[in-house]
PDB file of C-alpha atoms in Angstrom:
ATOM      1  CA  UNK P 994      91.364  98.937  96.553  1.00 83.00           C
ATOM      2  CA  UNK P 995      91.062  94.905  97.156  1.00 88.00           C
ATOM      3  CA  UNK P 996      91.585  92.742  94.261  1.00 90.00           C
ATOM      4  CA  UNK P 997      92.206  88.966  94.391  1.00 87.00           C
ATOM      5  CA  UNK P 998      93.620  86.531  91.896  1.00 87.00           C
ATOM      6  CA  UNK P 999      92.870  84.481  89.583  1.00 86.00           C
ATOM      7  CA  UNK P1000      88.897  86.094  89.056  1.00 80.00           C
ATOM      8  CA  UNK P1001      86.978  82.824  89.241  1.00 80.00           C
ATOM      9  CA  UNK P1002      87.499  82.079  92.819  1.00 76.00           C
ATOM     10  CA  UNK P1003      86.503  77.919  91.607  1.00 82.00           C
ATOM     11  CA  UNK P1004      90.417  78.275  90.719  1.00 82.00           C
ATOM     12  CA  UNK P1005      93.334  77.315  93.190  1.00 82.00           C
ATOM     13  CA  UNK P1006      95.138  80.313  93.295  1.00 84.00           C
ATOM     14  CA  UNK P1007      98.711  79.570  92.221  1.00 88.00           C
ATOM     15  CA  UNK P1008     102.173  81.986  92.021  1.00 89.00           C
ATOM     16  CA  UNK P1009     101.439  81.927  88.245  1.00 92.00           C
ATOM     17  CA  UNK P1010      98.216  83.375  88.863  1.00 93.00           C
ATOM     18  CA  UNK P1011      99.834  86.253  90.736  1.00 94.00           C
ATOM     19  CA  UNK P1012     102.587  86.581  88.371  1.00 94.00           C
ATOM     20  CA  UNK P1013      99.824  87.029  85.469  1.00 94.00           C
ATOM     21  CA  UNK P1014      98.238  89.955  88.070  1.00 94.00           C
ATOM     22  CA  UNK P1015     101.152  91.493  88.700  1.00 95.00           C
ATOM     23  CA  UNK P1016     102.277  92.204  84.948  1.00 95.00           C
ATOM     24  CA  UNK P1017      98.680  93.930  84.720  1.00 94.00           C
ATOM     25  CA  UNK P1018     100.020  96.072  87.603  1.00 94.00           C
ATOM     26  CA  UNK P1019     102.669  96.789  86.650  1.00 95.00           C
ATOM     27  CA  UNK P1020     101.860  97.444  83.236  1.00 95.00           C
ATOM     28  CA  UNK P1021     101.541 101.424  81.531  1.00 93.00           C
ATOM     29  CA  UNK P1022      97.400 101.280  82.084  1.00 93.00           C
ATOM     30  CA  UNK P1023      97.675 100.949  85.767  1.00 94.00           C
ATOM     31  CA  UNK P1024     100.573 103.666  86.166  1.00 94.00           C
ATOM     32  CA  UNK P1025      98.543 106.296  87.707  1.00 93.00           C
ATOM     33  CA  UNK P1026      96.845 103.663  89.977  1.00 93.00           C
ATOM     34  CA  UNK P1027     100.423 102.636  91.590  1.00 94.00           C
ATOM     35  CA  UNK P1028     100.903 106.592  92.222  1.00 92.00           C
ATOM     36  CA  UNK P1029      97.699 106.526  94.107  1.00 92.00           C
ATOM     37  CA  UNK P1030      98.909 104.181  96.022  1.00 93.00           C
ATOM     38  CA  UNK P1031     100.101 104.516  99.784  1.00 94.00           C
ATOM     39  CA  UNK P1032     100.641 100.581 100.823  1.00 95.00           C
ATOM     40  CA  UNK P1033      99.771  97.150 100.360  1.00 96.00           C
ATOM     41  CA  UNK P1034      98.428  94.316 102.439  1.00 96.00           C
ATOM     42  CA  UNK P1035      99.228  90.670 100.709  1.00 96.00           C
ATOM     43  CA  UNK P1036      97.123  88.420 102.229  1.00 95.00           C
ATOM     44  CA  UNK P1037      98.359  85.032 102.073  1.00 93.00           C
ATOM     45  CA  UNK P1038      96.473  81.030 103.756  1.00 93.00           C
ATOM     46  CA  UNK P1039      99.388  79.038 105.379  1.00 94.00           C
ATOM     47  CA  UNK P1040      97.534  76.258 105.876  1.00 94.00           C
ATOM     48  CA  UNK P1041      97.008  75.862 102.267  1.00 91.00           C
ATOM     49  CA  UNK P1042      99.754  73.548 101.090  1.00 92.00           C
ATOM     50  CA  UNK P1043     100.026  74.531  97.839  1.00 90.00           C
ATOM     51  CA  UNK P1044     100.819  78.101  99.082  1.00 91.00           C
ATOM     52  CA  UNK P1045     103.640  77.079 100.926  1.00 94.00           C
ATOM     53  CA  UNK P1046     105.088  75.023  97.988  1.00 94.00           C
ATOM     54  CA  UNK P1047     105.103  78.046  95.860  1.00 94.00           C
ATOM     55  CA  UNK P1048     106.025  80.359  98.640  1.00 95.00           C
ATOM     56  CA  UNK P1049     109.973  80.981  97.055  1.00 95.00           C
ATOM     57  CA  UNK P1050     108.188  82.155  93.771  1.00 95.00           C
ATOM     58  CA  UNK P1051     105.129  83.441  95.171  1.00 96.00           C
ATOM     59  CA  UNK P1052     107.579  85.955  97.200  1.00 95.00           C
ATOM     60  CA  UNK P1053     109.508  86.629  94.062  1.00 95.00           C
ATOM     61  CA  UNK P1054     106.658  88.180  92.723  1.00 96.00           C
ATOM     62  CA  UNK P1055     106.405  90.059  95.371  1.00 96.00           C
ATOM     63  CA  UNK P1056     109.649  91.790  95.214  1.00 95.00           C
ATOM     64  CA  UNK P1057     108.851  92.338  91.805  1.00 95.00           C
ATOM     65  CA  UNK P1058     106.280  94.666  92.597  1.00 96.00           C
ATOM     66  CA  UNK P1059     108.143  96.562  95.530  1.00 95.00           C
ATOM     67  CA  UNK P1060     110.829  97.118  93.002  1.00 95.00           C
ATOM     68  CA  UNK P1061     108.730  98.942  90.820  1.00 95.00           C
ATOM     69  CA  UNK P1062     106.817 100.796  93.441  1.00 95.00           C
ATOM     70  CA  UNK P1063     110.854 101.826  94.403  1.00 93.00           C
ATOM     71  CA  UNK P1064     111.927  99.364  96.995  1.00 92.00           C
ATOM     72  CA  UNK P1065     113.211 100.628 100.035  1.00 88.00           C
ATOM     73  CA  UNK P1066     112.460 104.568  98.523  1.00 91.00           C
ATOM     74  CA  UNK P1067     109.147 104.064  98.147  1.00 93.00           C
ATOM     75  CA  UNK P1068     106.941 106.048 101.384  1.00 92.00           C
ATOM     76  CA  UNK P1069     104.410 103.195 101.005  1.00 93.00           C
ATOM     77  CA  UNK P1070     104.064 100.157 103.084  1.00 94.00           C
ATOM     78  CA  UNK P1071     104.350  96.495 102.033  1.00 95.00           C
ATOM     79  CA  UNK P1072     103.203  94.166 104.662  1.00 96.00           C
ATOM     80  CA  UNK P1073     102.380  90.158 104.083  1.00 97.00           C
ATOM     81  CA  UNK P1074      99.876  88.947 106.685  1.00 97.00           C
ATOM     82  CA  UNK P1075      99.184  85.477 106.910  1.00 95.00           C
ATOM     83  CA  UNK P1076      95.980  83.569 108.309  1.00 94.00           C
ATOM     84  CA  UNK P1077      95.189  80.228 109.538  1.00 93.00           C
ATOM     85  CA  UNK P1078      93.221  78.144 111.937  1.00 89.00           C
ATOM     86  CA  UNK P1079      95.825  78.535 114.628  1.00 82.00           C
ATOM     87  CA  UNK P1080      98.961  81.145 115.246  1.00 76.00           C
ATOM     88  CA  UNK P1081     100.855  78.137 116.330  1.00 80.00           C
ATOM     89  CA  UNK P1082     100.875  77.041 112.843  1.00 87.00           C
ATOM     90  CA  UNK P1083     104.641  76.413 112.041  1.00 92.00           C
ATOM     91  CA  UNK P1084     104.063  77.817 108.367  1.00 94.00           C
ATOM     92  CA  UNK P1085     104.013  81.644 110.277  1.00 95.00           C
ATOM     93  CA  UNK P1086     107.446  81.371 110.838  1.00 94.00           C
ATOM     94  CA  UNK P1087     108.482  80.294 107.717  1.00 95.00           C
ATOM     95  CA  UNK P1088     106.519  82.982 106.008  1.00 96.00           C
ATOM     96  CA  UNK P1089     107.941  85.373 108.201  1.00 95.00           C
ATOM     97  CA  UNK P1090     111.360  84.391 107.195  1.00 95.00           C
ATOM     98  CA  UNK P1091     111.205  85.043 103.758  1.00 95.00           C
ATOM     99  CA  UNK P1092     109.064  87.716 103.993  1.00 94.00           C
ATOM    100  CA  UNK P1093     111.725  89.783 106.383  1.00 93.00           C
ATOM    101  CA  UNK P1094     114.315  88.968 105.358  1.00 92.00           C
ATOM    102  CA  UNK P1095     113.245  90.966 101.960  1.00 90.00           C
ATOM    103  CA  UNK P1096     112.190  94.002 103.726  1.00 89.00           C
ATOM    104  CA  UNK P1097     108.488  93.275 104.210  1.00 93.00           C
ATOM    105  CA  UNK P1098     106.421  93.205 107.590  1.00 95.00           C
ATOM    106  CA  UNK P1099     104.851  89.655 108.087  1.00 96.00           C
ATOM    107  CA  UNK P1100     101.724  90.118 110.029  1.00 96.00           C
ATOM    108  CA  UNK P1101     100.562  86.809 111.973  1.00 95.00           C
ATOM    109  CA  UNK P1102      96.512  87.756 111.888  1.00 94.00           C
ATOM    110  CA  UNK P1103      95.952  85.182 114.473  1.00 93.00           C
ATOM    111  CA  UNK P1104      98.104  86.899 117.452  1.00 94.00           C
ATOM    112  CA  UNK P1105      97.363  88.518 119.974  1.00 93.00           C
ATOM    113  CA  UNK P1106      98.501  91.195 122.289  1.00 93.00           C
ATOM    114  CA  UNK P1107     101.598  92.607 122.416  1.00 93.00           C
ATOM    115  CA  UNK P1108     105.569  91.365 122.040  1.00 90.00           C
ATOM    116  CA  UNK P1109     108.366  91.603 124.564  1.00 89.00           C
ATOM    117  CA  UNK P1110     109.308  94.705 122.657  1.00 89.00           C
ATOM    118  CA  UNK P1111     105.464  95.914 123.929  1.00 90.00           C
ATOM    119  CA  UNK P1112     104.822  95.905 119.632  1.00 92.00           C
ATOM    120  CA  UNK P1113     101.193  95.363 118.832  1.00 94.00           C
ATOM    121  CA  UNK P1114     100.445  92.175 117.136  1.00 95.00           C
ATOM    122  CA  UNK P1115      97.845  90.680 114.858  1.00 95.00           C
ATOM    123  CA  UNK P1116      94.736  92.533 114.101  1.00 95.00           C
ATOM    124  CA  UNK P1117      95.890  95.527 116.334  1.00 95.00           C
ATOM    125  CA  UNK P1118      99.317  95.294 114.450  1.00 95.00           C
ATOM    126  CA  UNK P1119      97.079  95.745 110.860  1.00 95.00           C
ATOM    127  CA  UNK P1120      94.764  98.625 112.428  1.00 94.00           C
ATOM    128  CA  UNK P1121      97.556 100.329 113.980  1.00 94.00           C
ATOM    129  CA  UNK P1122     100.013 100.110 110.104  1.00 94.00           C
ATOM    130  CA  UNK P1123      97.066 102.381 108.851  1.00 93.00           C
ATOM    131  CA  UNK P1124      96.516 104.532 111.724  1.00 92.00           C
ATOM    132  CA  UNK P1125      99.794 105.571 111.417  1.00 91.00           C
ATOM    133  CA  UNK P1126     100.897 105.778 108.091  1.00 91.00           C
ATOM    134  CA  UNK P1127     101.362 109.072 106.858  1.00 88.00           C
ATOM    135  CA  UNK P1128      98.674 108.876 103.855  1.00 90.00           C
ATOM    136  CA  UNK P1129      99.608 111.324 101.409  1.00 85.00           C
ATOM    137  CA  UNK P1130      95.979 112.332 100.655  1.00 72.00           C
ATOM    138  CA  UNK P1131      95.120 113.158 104.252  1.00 65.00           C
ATOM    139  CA  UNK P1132      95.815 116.823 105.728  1.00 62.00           C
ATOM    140  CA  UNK P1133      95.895 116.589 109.519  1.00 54.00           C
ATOM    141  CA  UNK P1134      95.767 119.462 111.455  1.00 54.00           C
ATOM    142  CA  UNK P1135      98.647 120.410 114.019  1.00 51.00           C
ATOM    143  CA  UNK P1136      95.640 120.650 116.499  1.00 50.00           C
ATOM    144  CA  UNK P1137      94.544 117.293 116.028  1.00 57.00           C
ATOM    145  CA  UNK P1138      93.166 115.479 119.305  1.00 59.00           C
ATOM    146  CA  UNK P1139      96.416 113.435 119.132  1.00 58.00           C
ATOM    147  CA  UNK P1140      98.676 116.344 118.765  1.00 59.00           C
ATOM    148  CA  UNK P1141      97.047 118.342 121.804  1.00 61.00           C
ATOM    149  CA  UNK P1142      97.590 115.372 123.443  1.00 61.00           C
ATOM    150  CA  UNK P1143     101.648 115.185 123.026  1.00 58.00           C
ATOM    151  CA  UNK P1144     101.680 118.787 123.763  1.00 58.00           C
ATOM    152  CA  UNK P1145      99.661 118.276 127.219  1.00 59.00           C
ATOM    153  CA  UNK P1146     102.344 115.742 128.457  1.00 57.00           C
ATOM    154  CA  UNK P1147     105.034 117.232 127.283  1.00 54.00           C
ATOM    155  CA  UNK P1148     104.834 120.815 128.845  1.00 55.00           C
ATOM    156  CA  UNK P1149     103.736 118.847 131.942  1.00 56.00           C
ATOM    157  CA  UNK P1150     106.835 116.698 131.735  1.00 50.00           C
ATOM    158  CA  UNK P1151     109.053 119.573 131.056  1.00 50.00           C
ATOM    159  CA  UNK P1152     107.750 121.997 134.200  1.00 53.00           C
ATOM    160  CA  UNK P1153     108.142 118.770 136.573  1.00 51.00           C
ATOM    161  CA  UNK P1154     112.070 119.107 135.590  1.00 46.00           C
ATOM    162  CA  UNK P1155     112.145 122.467 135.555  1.00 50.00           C
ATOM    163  CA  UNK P1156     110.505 122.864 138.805  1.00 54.00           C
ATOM    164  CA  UNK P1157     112.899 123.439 141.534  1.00 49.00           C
ATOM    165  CA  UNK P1158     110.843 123.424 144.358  1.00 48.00           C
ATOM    166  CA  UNK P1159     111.280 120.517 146.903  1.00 47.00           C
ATOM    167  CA  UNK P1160     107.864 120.715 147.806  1.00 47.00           C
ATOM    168  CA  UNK P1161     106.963 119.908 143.993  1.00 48.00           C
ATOM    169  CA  UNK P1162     109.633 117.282 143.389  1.00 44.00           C
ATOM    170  CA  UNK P1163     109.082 115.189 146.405  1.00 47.00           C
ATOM    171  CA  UNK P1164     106.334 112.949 147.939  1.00 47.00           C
ATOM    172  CA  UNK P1165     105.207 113.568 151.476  1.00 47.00           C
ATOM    173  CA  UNK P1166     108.106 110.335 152.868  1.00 47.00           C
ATOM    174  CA  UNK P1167     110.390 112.351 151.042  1.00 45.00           C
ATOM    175  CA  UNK P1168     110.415 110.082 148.187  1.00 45.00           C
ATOM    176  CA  UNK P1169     110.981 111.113 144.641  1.00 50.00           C
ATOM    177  CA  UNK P1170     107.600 111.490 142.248  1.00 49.00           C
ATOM    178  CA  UNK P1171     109.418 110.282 139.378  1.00 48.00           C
ATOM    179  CA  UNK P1172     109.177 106.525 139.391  1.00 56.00           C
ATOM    180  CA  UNK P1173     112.374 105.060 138.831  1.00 58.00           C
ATOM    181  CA  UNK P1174     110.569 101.660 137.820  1.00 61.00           C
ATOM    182  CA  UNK P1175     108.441 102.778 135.014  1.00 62.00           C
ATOM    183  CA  UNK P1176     111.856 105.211 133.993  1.00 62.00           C
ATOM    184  CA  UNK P1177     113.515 102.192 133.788  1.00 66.00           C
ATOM    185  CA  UNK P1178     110.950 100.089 132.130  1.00 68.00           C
ATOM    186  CA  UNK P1179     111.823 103.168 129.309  1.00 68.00           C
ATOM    187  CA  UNK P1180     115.397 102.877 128.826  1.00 71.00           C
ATOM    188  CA  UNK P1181     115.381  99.386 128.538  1.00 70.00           C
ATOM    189  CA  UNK P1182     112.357  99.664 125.566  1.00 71.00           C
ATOM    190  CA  UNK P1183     115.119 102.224 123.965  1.00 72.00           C
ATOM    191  CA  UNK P1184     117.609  99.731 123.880  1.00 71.00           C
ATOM    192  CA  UNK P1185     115.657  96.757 122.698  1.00 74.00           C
ATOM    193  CA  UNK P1186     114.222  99.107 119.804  1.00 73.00           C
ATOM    194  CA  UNK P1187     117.676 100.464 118.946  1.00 72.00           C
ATOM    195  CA  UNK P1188     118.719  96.317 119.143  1.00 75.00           C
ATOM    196  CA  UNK P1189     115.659  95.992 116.593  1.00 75.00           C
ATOM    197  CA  UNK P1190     116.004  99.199 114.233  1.00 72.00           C
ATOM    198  CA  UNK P1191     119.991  97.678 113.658  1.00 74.00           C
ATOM    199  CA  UNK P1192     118.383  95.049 111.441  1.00 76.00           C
ATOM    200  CA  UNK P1193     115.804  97.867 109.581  1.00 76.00           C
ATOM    201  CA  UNK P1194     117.188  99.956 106.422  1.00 74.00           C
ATOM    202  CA  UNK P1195     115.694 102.917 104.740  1.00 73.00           C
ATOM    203  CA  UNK P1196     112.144 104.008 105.179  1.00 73.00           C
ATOM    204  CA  UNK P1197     111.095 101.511 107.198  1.00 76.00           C
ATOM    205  CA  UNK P1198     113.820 102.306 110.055  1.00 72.00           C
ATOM    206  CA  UNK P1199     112.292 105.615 109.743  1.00 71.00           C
ATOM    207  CA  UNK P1200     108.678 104.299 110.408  1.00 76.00           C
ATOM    208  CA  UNK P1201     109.634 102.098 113.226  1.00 75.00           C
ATOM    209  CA  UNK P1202     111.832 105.003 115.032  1.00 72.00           C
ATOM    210  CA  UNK P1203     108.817 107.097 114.725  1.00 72.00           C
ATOM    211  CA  UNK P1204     106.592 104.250 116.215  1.00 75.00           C
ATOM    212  CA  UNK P1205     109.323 103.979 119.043  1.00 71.00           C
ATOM    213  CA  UNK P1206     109.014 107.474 119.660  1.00 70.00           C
ATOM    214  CA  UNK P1207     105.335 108.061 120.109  1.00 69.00           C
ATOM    215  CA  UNK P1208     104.936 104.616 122.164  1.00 69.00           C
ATOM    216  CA  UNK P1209     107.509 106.108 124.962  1.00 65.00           C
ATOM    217  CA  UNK P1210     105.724 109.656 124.793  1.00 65.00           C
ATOM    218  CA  UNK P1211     102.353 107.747 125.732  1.00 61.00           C
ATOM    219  CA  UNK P1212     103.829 105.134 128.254  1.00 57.00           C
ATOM    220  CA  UNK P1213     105.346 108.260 129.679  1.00 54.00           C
TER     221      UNK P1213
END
């Protein structure tokens, strides 16, 4: 579903706008539309100025609607991604702010990459919230590509320590096969997510633990 307020787009959108959307949400006609749903993606201009006036309220709205959903209980997603002629844009940060420290992901579209905590970011960060998300009308199959995939590595991973034979466990110079680097490059990614997931609550700790998780499996 995409929807946009107010309907005549020859309007500035506003907070009240939004506040006059959201009581249509919320109201009894739409009930068994907020069942269907699995997430949602605000999408919000920080260059505009008159969007960052009315952030405070604009955001207060917001919670409004995760409330109801049922906050931290609900197994949807609630991300705010912003957009502007520049990530630099100050405006991100402040968005970001008010948007975490609520409980929501903020989503800088204009980034790219990865963080220091090797996190997607930007459009990859959007693409990879869906492909993800465990959508409640989607049956996946335990032999999904993805799945065989885990298994591969992991019964690979698990004969190398099993494996007691020198010949198997060392190089030709005598020199471990397990690189110590890359091992290393692990443990430290566990701590910085366990420094991150400190500051998560609920379902969304849950989410990002299960991120964590399948990010190491890969890298390893």
């Amino acid at each position: 579903m995409v929807d946009e307020y107010p309907e005549k787009r020859t309007i500035t959108p506003s907070w009240e706008h939004l506040n006059a959307w959201s009581d249509e949400f919320m109201s009894e006609d739409m009930e068994e539309l907020r069942r269907a749903l699995d997430g949602i993606v605000f999408c919000l201009n920080v260059d505009d100025k008159a969007t960052m006036k009315d952030l405070e309220p604009t955001i207060g709205v917001l919670e409004k609607i995760y409330e109801l959903l049922g906050g931290a209980e609900w197994a949807g997603f609630f991300a705010i991604v912003g957009v502007s002629r520049s990530e630099d844009n100050e405006n991100h940060a402040i968005v970001e702010d008010a948007a975490t420290i609520r409980g929501f992901e903020y989503i800088n579209l204009e980034e790219e990459g990865q963080n220091e905590f090797r996190d997607k970011l930007g459009k990859d960060r959007l693409v990879e919230l869906f492909d993800t998300h465990d959508w409640s009308d989607i049956e996946t199959s335990e032999d999904d590509g993805f799945a065989a995939r885990k298994r591969k590595m992991a019964e690979s991973m698990c004969q190398r320590l099993l494996d007691d034979d020198e010949k198997d466990m060392s190089s030709e110079n005598g020199v471990n096969d397990v690189n110590v680097e890359e091992f290393e490059n692990v443990i430290e990614k566990l701590k910085q997510a366990r420094i991150k997931a400190e500051s998560m609550e609920g379902a969304e700790r849950n989410e990002y633990a299960q991120q964590v998780m399948e990010d190491v499996l890969l890298y390893l």
